[in-house]
CSV table of C-alpha atoms and ligand atoms in Angstrom, one decimal:
chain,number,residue,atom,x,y,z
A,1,UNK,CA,-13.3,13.2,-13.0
A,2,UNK,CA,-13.5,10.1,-10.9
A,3,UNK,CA,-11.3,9.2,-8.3
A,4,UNK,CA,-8.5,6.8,-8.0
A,5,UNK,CA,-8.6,4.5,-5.6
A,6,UNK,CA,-5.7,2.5,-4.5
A,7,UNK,CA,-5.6,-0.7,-2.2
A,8,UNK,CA,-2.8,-2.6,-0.8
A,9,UNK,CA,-2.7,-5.6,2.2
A,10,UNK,CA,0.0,-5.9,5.3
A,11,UNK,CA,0.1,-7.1,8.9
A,12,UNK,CA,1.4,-3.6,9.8
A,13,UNK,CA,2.8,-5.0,13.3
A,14,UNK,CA,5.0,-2.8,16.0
A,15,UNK,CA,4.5,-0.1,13.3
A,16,UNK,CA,8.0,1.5,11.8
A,17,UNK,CA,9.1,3.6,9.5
A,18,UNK,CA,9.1,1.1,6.5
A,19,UNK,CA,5.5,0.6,6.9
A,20,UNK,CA,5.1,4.7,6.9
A,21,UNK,CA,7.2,5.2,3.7
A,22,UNK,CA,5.1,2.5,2.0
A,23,UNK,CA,1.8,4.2,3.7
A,24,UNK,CA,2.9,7.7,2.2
A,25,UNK,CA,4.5,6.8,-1.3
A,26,UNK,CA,0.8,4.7,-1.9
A,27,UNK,CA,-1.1,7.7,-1.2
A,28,UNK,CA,0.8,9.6,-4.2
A,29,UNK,CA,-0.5,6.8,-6.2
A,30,UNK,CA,-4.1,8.1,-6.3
A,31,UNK,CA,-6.9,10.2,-4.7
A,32,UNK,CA,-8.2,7.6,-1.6
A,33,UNK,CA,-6.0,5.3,0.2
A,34,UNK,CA,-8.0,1.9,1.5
A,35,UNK,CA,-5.5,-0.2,3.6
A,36,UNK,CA,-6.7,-4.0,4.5
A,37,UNK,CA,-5.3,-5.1,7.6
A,38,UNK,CA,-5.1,-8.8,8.4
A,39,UNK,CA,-6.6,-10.4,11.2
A,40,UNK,CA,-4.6,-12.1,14.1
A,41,UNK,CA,-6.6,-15.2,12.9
A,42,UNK,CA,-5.5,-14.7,9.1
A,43,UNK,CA,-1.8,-14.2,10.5
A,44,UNK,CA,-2.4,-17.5,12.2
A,45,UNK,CA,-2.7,-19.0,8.9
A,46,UNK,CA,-0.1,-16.7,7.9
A,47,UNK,CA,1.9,-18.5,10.2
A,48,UNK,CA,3.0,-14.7,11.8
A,49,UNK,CA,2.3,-14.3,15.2
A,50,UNK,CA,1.3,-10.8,16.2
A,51,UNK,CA,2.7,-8.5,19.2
A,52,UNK,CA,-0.2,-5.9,18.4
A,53,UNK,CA,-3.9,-6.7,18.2
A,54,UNK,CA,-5.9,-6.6,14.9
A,55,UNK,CA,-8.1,-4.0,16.7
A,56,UNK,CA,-5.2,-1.5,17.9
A,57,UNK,CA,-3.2,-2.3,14.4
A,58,UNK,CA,-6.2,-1.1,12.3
A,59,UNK,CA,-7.1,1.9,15.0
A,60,UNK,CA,-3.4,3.0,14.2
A,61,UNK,CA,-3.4,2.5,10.3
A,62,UNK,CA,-6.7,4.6,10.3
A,63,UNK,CA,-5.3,7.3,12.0
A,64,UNK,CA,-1.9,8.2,9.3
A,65,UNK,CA,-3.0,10.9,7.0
A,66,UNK,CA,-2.3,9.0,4.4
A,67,UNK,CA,-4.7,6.4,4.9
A,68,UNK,CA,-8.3,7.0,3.8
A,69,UNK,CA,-10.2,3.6,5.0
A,70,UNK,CA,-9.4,0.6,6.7
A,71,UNK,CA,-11.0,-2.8,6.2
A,72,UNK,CA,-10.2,-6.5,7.6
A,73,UNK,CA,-7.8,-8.9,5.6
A,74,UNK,CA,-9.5,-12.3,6.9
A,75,UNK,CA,-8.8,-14.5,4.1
A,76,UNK,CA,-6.1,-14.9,0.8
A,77,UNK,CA,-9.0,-15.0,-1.5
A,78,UNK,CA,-10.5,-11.7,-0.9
A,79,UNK,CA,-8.5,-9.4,-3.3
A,80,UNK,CA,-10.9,-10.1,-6.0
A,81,UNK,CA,-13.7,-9.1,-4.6
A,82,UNK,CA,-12.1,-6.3,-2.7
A,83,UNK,CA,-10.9,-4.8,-5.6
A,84,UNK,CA,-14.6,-5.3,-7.1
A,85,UNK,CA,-16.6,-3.8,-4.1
A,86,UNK,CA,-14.5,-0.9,-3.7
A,87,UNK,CA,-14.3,-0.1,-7.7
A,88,UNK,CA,-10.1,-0.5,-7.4
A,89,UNK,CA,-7.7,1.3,-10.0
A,90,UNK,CA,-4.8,0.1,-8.5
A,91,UNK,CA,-3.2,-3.3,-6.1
A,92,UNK,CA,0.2,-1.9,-4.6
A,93,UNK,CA,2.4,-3.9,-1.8
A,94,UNK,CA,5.9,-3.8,-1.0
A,95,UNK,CA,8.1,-5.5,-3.5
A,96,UNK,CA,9.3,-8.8,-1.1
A,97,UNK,CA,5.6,-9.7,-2.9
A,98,UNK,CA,6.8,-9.0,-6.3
A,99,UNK,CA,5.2,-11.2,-9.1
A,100,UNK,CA,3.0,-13.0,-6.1
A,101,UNK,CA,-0.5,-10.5,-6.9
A,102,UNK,CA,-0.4,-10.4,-10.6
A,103,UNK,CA,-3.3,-12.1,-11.5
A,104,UNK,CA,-5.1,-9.2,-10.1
A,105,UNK,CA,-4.1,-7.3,-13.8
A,106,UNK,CA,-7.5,-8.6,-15.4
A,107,UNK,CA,-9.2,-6.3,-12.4
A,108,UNK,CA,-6.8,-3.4,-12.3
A,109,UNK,CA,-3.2,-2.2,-12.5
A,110,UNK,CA,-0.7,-4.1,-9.9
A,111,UNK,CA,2.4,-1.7,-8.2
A,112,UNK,CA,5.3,-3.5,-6.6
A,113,UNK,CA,6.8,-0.7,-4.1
A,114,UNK,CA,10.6,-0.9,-2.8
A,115,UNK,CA,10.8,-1.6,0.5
A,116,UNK,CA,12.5,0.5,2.8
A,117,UNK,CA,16.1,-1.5,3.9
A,118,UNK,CA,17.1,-2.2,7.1
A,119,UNK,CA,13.9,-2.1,9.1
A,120,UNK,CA,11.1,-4.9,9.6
A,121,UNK,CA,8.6,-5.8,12.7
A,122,UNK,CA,10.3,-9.5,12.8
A,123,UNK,CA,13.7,-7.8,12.9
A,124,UNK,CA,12.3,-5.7,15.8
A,125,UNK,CA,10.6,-8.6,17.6
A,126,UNK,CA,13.7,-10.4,17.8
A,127,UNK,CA,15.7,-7.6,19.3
A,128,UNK,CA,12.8,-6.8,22.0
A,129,UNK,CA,13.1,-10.7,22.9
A,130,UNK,CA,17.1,-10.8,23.2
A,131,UNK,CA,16.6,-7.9,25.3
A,132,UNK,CA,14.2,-9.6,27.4
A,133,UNK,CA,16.1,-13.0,27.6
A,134,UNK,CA,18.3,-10.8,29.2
A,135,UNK,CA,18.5,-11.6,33.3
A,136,UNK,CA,17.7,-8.5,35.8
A,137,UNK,CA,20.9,-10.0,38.0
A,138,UNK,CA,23.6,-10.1,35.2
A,139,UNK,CA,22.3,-6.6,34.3
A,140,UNK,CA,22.5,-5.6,38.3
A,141,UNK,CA,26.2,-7.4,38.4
A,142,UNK,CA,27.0,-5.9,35.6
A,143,UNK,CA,26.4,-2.5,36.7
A,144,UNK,CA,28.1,-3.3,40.1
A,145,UNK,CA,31.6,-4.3,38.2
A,146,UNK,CA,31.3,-0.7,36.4
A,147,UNK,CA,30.8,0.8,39.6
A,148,UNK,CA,33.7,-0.6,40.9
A,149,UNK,CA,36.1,0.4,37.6
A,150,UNK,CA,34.7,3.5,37.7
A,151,UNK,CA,35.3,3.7,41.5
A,152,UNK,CA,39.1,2.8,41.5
A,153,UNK,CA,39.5,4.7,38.5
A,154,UNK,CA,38.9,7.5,40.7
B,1,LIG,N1,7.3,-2.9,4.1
B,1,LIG,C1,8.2,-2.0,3.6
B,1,LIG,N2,9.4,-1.8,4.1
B,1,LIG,C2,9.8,-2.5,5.2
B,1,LIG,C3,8.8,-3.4,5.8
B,1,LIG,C4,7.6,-3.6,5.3
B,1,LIG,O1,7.9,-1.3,2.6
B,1,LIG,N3,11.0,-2.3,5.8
B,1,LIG,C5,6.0,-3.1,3.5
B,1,LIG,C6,5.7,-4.5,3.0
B,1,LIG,O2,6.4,-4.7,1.8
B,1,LIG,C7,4.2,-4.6,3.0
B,1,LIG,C8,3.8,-3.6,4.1
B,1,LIG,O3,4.9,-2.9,4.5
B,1,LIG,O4,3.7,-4.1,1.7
B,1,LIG,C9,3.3,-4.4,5.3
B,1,LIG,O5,4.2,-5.3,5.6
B,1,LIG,P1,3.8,-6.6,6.6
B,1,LIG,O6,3.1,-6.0,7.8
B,1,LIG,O7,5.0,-7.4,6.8
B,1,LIG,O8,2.7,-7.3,5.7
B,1,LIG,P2,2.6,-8.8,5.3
B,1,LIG,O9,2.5,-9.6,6.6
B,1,LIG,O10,3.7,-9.2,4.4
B,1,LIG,O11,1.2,-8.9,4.7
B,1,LIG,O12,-2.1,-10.3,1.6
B,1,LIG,C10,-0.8,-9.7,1.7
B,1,LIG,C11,-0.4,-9.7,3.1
B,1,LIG,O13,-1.3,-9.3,4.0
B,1,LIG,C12,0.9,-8.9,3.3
């Protein structure tokens, strides 16, 4: 009995539980899990800009359970050949790519996934950058008005 390989594609940045869920439901799919991380150069194109390296991005994808093999997403035409080289039964992603990867049904089955609500890497970057527009001194004045509530509340 061969094995079923499955294959999907993703950026995977600031790593959350969304890209877990997807990580673990894909690995249900089949017997070997091959992930294909993009580049920071392909996320240029992408028009993404990274917080996490490609290198440390691909060393943590590699190291979930669910994950069999890691390889480099580098370009938009790879899938083809991808799903050739590593004899692919089935293309999975998260559903915000519905319809997008269906021409890869002449090569092998295509699997839009749900995507878990109310978590993504750009929602996350922009909190850690509102944090950090923050200024240390309102923060410090801040904490000095409390003190003083807090003192005549006393
Ligand atoms: N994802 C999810 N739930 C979330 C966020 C992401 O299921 N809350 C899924 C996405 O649907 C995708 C995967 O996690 O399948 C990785 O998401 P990204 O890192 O945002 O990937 P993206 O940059 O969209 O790259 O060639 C395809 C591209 O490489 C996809």
């Amino acid at each position: 009995m061969s094995k079923k390989v499955i294959i999907t594609y993703g950026t995977f940045d600031l790593f959350h539980i969304g890209h877990l869920e997807l990580l673990k439901r894909l690995s249900k799919l089949g017997d070997e899990l091959i992930v294909a991380v993009s580049t920071d150069k392909f996320n240029e194109k992408k028009g993404k800009k990274t917080i996490i390296p490609y290198k440390q991005r691909a060393k943590i994808i590699k190291a979930i359970k669910y994950v069999d093999k890691v390889i480099p997403e580098k370009s938009w035409d790879q899938k083809v050949k991808d799903v050739k080289k590593h004899n692919i039964d089935v293309f999975a992603i998260g559903n915000d790519w519905e319809g997008k990867f269906d021409f890869l049904k002449e090569h092998c089955e295509v699997v839009y996934l749900q995507r878990t609500h109310g978590v993504s890497s750009t929602k996350l970057k922009k909190s850690l950058s509102s944090l950090s527009a923050i200024n240390p001194d309102d923060i410090k004045m801040a904490f000095e008005i409390l003190k003083r509530i807090k003192d005549d509340l006393e």
